[in-house]
Coordinates of C-alpha atoms and ligand atoms in Angstrom, one line a residue:
X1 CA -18.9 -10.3 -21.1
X2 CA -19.5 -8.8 -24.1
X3 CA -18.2 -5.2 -25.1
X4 CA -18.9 -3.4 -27.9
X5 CA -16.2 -0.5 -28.9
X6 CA -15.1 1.0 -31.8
X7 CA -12.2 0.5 -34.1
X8 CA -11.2 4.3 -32.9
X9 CA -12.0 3.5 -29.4
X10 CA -10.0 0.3 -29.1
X11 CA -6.8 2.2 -31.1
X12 CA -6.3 3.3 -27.6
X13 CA -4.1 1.0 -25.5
X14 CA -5.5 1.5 -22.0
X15 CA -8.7 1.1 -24.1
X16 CA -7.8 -2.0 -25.4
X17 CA -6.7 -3.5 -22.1
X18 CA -9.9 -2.6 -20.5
X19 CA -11.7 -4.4 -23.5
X20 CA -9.5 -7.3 -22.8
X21 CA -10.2 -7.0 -19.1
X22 CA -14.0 -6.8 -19.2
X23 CA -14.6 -9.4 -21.6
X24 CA -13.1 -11.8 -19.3
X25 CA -15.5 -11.4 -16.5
X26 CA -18.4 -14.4 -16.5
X27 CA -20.7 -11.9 -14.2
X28 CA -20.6 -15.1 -11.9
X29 CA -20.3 -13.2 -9.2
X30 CA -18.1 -15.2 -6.9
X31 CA -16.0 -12.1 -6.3
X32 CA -18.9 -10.1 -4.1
X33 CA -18.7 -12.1 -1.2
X34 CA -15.1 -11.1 -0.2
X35 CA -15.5 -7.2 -1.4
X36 CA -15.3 -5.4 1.7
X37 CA -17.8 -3.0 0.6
X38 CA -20.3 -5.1 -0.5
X39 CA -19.7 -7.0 2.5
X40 CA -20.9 -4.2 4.3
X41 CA -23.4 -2.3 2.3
X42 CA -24.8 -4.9 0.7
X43 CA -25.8 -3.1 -2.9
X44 CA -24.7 -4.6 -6.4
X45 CA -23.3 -1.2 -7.2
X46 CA -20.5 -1.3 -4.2
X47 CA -19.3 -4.9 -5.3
X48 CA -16.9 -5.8 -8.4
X49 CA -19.0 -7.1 -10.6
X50 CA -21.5 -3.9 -10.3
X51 CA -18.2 -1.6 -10.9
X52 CA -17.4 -3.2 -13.9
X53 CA -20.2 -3.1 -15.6
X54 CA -20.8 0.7 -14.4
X55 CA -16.9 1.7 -15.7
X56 CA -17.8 -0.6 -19.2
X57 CA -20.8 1.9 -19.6
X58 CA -18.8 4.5 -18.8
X59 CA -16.1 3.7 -21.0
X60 CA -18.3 1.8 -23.7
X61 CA -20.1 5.3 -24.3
X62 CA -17.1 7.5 -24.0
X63 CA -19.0 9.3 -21.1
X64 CA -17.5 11.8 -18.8
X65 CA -18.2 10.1 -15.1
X66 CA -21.1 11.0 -13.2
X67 CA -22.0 11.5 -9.7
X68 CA -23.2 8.0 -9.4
X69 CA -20.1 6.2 -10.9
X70 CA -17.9 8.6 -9.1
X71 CA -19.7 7.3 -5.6
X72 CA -19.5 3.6 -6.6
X73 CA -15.9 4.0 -7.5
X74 CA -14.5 5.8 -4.8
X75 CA -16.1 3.9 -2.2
X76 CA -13.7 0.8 -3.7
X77 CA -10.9 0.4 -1.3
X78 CA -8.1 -1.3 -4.7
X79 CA -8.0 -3.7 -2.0
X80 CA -7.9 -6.6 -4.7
X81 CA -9.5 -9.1 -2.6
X82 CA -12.3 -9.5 -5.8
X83 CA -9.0 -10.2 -7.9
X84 CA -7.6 -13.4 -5.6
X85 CA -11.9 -15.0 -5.7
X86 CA -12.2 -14.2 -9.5
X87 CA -12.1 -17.7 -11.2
X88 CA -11.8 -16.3 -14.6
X89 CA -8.4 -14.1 -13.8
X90 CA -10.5 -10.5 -14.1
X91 CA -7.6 -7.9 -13.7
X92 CA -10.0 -5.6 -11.9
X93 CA -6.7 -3.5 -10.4
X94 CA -5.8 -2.2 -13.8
X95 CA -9.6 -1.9 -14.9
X96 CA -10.1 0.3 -11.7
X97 CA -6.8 2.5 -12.6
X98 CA -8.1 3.1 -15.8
X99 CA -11.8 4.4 -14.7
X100 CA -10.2 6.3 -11.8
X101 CA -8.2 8.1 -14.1
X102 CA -11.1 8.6 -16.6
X103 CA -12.5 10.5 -13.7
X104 CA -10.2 12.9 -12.5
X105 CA -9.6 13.7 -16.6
X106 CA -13.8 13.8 -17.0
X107 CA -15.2 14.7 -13.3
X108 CA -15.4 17.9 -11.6
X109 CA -15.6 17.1 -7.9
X110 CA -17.2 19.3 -5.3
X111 CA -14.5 22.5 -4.5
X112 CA -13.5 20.6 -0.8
X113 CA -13.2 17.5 -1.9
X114 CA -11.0 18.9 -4.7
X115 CA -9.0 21.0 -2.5
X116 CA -8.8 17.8 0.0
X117 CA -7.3 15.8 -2.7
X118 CA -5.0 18.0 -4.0
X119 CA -3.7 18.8 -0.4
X120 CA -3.1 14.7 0.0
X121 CA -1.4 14.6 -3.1
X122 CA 0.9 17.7 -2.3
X123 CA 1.7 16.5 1.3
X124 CA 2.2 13.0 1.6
X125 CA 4.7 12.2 -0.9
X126 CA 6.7 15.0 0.5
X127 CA 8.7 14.1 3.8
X128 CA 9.1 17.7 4.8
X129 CA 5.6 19.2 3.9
X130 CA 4.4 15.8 5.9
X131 CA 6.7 16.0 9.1
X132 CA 5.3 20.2 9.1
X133 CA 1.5 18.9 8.3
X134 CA 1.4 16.5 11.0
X135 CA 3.1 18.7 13.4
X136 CA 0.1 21.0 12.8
X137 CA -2.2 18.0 13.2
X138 CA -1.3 17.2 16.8
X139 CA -2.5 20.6 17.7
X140 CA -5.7 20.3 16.2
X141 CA -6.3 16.7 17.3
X142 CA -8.6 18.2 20.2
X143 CA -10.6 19.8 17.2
X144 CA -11.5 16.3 15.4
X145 CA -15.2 16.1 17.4
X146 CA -15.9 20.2 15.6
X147 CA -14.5 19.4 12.1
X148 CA -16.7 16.1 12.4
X149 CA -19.6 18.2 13.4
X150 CA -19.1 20.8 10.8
X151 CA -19.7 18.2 8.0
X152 CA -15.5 18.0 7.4
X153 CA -14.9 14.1 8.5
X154 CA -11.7 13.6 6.0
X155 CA -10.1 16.5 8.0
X156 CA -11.7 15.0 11.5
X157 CA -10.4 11.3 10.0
X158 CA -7.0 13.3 9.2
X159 CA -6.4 14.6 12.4
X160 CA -7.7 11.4 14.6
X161 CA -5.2 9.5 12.5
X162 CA -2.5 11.5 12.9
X163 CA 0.4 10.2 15.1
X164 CA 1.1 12.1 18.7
X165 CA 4.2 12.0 18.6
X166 CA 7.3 12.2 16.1
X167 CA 10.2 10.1 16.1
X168 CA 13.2 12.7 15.5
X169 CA 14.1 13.6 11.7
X170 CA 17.9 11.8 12.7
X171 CA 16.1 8.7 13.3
X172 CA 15.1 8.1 9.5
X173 CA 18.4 6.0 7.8
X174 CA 19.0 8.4 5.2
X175 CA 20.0 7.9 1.8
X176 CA 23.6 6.0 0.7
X177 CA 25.3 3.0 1.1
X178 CA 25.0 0.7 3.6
X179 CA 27.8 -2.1 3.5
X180 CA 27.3 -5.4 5.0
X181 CA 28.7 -6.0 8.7
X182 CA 29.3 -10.0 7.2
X183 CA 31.1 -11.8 4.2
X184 CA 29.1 -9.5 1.1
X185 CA 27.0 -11.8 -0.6
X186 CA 24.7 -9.9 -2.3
X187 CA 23.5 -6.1 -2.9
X188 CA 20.2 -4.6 -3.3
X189 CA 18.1 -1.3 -3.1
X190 CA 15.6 -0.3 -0.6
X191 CA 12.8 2.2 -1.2
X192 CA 12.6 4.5 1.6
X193 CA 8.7 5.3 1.0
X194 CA 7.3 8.7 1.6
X195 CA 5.2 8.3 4.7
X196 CA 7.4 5.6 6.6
X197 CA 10.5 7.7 7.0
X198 CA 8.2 10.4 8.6
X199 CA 6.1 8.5 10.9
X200 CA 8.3 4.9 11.5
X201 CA 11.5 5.5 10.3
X202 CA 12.3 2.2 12.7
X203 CA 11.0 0.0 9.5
X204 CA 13.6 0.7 7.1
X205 CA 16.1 0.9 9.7
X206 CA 15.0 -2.3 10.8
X207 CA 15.4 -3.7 7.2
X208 CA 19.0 -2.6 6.7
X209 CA 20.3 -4.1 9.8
X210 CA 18.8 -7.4 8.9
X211 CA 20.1 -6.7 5.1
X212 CA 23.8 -5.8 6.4
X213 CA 23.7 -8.4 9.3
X214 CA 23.3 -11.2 6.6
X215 CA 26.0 -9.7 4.6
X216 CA 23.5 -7.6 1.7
X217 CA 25.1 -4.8 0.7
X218 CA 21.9 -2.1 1.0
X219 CA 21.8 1.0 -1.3
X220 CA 19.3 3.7 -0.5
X221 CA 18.4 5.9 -3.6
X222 CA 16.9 9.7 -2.9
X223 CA 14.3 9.1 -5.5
X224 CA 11.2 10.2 -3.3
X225 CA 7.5 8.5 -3.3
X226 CA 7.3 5.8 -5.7
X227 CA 3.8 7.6 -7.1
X228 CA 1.3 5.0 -5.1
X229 CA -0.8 7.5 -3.4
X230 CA -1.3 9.7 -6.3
X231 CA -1.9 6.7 -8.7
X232 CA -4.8 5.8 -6.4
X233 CA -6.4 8.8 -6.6
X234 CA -6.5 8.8 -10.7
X235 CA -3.6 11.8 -10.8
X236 CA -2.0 9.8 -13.6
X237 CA 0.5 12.4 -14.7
X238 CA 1.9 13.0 -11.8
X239 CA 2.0 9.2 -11.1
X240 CA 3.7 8.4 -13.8
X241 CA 6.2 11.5 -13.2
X242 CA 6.9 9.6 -9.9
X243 CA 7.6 6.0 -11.1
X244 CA 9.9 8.0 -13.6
X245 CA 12.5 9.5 -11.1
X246 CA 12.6 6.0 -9.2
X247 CA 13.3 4.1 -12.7
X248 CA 16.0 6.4 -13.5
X249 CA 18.0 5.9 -9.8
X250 CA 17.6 2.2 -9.7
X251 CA 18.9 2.1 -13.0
X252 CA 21.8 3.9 -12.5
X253 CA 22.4 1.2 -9.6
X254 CA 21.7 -1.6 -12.3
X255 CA 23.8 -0.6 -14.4
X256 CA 26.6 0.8 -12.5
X257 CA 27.5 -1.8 -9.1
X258 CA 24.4 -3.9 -10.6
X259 CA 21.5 -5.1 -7.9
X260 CA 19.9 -8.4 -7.2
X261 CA 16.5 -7.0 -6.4
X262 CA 15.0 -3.9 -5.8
X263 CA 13.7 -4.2 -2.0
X264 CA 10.5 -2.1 -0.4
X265 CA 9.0 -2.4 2.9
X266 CA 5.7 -1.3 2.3
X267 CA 3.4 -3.6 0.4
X268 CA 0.8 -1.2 -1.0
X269 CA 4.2 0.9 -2.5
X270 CA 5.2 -2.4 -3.7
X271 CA 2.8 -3.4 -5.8
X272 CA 2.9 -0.2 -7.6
X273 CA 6.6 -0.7 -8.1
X274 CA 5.6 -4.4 -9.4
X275 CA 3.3 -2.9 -12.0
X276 CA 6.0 0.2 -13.6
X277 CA 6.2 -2.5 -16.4
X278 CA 2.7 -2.2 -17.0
X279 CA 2.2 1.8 -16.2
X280 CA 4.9 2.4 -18.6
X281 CA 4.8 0.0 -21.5
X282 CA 3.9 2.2 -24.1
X283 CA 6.1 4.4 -23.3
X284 CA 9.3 4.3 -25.4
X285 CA 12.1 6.0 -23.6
X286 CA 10.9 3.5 -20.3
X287 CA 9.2 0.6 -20.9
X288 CA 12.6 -1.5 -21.3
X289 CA 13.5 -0.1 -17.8
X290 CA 10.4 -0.3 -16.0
X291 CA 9.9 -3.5 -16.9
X292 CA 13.2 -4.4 -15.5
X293 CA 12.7 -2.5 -12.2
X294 CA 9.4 -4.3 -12.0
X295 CA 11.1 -7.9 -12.3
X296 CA 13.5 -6.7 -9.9
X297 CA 10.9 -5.5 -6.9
X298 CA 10.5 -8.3 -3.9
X299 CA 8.4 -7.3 -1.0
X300 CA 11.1 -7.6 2.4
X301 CA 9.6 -11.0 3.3
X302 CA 10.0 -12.4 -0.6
X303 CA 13.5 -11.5 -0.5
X304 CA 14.4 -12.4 3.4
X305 CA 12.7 -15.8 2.9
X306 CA 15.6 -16.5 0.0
X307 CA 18.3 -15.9 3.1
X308 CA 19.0 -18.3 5.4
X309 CA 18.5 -16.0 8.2
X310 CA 20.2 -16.4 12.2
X311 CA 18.1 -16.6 14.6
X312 CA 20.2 -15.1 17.5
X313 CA 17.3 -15.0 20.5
X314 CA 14.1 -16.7 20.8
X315 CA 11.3 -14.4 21.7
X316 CA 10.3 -16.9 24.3
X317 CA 6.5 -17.9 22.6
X318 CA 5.5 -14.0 21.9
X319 CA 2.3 -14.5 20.5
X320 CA 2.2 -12.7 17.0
X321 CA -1.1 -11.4 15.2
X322 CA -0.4 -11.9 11.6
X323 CA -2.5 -8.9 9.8
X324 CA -1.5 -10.0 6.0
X325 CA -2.3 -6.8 4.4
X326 CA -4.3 -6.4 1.2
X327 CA -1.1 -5.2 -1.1
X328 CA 0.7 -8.2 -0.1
X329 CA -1.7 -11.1 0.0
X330 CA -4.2 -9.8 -3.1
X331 CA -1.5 -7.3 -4.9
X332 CA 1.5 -9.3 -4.7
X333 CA 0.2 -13.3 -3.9
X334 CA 2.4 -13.1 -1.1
X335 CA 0.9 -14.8 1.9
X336 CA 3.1 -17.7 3.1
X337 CA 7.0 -15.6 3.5
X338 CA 5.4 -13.6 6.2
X339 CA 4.2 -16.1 8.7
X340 CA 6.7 -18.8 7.8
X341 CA 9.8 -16.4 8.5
X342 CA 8.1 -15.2 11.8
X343 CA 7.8 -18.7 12.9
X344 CA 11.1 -19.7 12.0
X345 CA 12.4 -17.2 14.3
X346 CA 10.7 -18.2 17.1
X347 CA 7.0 -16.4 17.4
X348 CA 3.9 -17.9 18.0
X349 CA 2.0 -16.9 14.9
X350 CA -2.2 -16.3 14.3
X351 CA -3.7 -15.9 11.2
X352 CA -6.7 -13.2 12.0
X353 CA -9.9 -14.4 11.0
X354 CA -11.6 -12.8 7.9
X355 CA -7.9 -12.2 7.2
X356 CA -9.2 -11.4 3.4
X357 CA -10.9 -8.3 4.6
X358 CA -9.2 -5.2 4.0
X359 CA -8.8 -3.0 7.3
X360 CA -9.6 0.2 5.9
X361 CA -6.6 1.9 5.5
X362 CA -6.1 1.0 1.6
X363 CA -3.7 4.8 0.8
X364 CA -5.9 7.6 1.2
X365 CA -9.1 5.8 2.1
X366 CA -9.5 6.3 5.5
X367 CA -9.1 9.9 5.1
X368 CA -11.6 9.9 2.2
X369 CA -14.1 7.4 3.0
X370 CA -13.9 8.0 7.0
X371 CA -17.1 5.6 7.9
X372 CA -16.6 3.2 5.4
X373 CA -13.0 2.6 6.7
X374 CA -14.1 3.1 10.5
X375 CA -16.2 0.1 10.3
X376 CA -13.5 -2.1 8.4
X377 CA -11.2 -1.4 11.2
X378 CA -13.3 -2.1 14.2
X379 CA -14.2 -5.4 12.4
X380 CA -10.6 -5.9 11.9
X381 CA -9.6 -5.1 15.7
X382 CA -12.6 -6.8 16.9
X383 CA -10.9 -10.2 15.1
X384 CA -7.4 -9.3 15.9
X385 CA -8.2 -9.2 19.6
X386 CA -10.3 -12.7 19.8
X387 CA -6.8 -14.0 19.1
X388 CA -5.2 -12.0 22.2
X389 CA -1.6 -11.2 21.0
X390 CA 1.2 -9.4 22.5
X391 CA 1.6 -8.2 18.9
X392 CA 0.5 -7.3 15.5
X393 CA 3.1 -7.6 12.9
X394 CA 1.9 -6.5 9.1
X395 CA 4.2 -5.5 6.4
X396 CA 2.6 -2.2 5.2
X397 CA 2.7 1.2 7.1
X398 CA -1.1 2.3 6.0
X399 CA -2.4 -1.0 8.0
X400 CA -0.1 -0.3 10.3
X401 CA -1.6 3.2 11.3
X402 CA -5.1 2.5 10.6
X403 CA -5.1 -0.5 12.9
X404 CA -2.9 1.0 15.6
X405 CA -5.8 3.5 16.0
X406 CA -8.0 1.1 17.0
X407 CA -6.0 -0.7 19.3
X408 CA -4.1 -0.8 22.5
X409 CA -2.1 -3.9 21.3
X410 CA 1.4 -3.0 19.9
X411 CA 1.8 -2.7 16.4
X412 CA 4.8 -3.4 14.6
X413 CA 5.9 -4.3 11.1
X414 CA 7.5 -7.6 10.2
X415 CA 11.0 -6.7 9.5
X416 CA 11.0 -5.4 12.9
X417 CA 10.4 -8.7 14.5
X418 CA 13.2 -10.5 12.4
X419 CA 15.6 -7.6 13.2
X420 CA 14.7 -8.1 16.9
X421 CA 15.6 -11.9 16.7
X422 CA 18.9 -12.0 15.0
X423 CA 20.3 -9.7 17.0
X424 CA 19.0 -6.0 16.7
X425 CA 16.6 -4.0 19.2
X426 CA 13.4 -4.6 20.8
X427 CA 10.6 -2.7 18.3
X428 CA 10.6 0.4 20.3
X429 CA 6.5 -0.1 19.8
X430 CA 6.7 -3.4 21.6
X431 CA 9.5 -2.4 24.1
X432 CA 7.5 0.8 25.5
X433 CA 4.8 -1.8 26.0
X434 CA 6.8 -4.2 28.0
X435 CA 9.0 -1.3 30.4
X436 CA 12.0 -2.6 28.5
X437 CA 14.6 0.0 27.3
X438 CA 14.8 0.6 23.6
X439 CA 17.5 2.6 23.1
X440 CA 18.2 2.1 19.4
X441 CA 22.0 3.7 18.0
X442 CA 21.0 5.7 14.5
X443 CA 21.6 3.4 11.1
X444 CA 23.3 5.5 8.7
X445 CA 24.9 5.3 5.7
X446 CA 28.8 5.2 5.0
X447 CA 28.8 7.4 2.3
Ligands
SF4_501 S1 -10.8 -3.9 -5.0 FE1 -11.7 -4.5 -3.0 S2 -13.3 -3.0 -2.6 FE2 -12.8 -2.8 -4.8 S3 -14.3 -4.1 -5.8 FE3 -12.5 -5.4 -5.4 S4 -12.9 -6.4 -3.5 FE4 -14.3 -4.7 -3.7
SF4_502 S1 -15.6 -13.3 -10.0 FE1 -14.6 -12.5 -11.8 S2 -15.8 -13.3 -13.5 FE2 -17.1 -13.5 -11.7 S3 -18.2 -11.6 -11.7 FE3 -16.5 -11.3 -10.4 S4 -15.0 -10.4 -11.8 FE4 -16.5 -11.3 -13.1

C-alpha cells in the first residue's frame, strides 16, 4: 500500500512503524474472512483491511479521530485473528495500538462512555477496588434488565458478568517465594495478574503447585497489573507506567537469584508482556530491560511443555473442550503446548470448531461492546456444546468468564487440569460439578 507522510511526520517512531506497517498490506483481503466482526456485520469498515486504510487516513492527514473511525475501531476486538490469515506479515496489533492511542490523545468521547472507561481503568487493575466493585455488583445483578432498559448496557454487561460468588481473599497465593517440594531444577517468576487473583485465584495456585511439584523454584513479585487492560483502551501513559513497575521487580529477580523465564497464566496479559520490548524501545532508561523481560515471558503451557511432567492419575477419558484463546493462538503462535500437554496427561481433547473466532471477551470488550460480544459467545457456546464436554479448559481468565456465562459446562483453565493429574486437587469448578469434595489447603509463600 502506498503511504504518503512527511519527512516531519515520519521523524516520529510510532509514526514510522505505522508507515512500515501499512505499506506492507497488499489490500488482498484474505484477512476479512476470519475477523470476527466482519464475520458478523458484514461491512468493509468492521474488517482489517477497512481499519487500516481508515487509521492511514487518519494518521496520513494528522487528523484528530472522528466519530466514524472511533466506531470502526472500537468495535475491533485486538483479537489478531487478521494477523495469523495475513500472507504479507501485516502487524495490525501494533498498527491498532497506535490509532487507539491517537484517539484517546485526539477524541473526546460522549461524558458516560468517558466516565465508563475511566472507572474500568481505575478498578480492574486494582485487586482491592475490584474485590469492593464486584461485591457491589452482586447486589445489583437483579438490576441488569433496568440498566439495559435505561440505555446503560456496559453497566447491564458489567453486572451480568460479574461473578456470584467470591473465593475468600486467603485463597489468592500471595506474593514471595515458593521453593520446590523436588530436587530444584530451575526458578522462574509468575505474574499474579490483576483480575485472576480476585475472581480465580485457584489459577495461579494451580500453577505453583505444578511449578514446585516438578522442582521450579516459583517467585511471585508484588508488581500489580502488567498494564493490558489499559493498553487496550489507548491510556498509553498509564500503560506504559504499568509495564514499568513490572520491568523493575523482575529485574531485580534477574539480576539478583537470576530467572529462567518469566511465567504468566493469562494469555491476553501475556502478550502484553511479550511486547514490553517493543512498547519501550525508545525509551532509554528501559528498552535494554524490557527487551529482556520480553525474551524471558513463556505462556504456562510454553514453559510446562519444556518439563517432563508426571502424570500421577488418569482422569479416566474426561472429555476436554479445548477453547484456544485469541492471546495465545493469534498473540503468541501458541496453539499446539495446550492440547498436547492435556493429552499427555490423560484427557480426551476437542478442538472447538471455528476455534479462530474470538469469544467476545477480548479485555474490556464485552463490557464495551455488550451485543457485539453477546453474539460471539453464543456462537462460541453454541460450537463448544456440539462437542459435549465434561470440560472447557482455556488458558486466559477473560475467556474464561465470558464463556462461563454462557454455559452450564464447567470451565477451568489449563493449568488446573495438569495440577489435577500430577497430583494436586480436583478444579474446585469441575469438582462442584461432579459432588466430589474439593477441599483445597491454601498455597503460600515461605517467605
Ligand atoms: S484484530 Fe480481530 S476484530 Fe480486529 S480487525 Fe483483526 S481480526 Fe478483526
Ligand atoms: S490479509 Fe494482510 S495484506 Fe491482505 S488486506 Fe489483510 S492486512 Fe492487508
Amino acid at each position: 500500500m502506498q503511504t504518503s507522510f512527511t519527512l516531519a511526520q515520519l521523524a516520529d517512531p510510532n509514526i514510522a512503524e505505522a508507515d512500515r506497517i501499512l505499506r506492507a498490506c497488499v489490500h488482498c483481503g484474505f484477512c476479512t474472512a476470519t475477523c470476527p466482526t466482519y464475520v458478523l456485520l458484514g461491512d468493509e469498515l468492521d474488517s482489517p483491511r477497512g481499519r487500516i486504510y481508515l487509521i492511514k487516513d487518519m494518521l496520513e492527514h494528522d487528523r484528530p479521530a472522528t466519530a466514524d473511525v472511533v466506531k470502526h475501531i472500537d468495535r475491533c476486538l485486538s483479537c489478531l485473528a487478521c494477523m495469523t490469515t495475513c500472507p504479507s506479515g501485516v502487524h495490525y496489533m501494533h498498527l491498532v495500538d497506535h490509532a487507539r492511542a491517537h484517539i484517546e490523545k485526539t477524541y473526546a468521547r460522549p461524558h458516560i462512555d468517558r466516565w465508563l472507561r475511566a472507572f474500568l481503568a481505575r478498578v480492574l487493575p486494582d485487586n482491592g477496588l475490584l474485590r469492593w466493585a464486584l461485591g457491589a455488583a452482586r447486589l445489583g445483578k437483579p438490576f441488569s434488565g433496568v440498566f439495559a432498559g435505561l440505555g446503560l448496557a456496559p453497566v447491564a454487561a458489567m453486572l451480568r458478568l460479574a461473578p456470584s460468588r467470591l473465593p475468600a481473599k486467603a485463597a489468592a497465593p500471595g506474593t514471595g517465594l515458593f521453593p520446590p517440594t523436588a530436587p530444584r531444577r530451575g526458578r522462574v517468576a509468575l505474574l499474579t495478574g490483576c483480575v485472576s487473583p480476585v475472581i480465580t485465584p485457584s489459577i495461579n495456585a494451580a500453577a505453583i503447585r505444578v511449578l514446585t511439584r516438578h522442582g521450579i523454584e516459583v517467585v511471585v513479585a508484588d508488581a500489580g497489573c502488567c498494564g493490558s487492560i489499559v493498553h487496550h483502551m489507548g491510556r498509553e501513559q498509564e500503560a506504559l507506567s504499568a509495564a514499568r513497575r513490572q520491568i523493575d521487580a523482575l529485574t531485580a529477580e534477574i539480576e539478583g537469584e537470576g530467572l529462567d523465564a518469566i511465567l504468566v497464566t493469562a494469555s491476553g496479559c501475556g502478550t502484553t508482556v511479550k511486547d514490553y520490548g517493543y512498547v519501550l524501545r525508545t525509551d532509554g532508561a528501559y528498552a535494554e530491560n524490557a527487551l529482556r523481560v520480553s525474551r524471558l515471558a513463556r505462556d504456562i503451557s510454553e514453559y510446562l511443555r519444556g518439563i517432563d511432567l508426571t502424570s500421577k492419575r488418569a482422569p479416566s477419558g474426561l472429555v476436554v473442550a479445548y477453547h484456544s484463546a485469541c492471546s495465545l493462538q493469534h498473540g503468541q503462535k501458541i496453539v499446539g503446548a495446550p492440547k498436547e500437554l492435556l493429552c499427555k496427561m490423560g484427557f480426551v481433547v476437542k478442538d472447538v470448531p471455528e476455534g479462530h473466532l474470538c469469544c467476545g471477551s477480548a479485555g474490556t470488550y464485552n463490557i464495551l461492546q455488550p451485543e457485539l460480544a453477546r453474539r460471539l459467545r453464543e456462537r462460541k457456546v453454541g460450537n463448544i456444546e456440539k462437542l459435549k464436554p465434561d470440560v472447557i479448559a482455556a488458558g486466559n481468565i477473560g475467556c474464561m468468564t465470558q464463556i462461563a456465562a454462557g454455559t452450564v459446562i464447567p470451565v477451568v483453565h489449563t493449568v488446573e487440569l495438569i495440577d489435577w493429574a500430577t497430583g494436586g486437587p480436583e478444579p474446585e469448578a469441575l469438582a462442584g460439578k461432579r459432588g466430589s469434595s474439593a477441599a483445597v489447603a491454601p498455597v503460600a509463600p515461605a517467605k
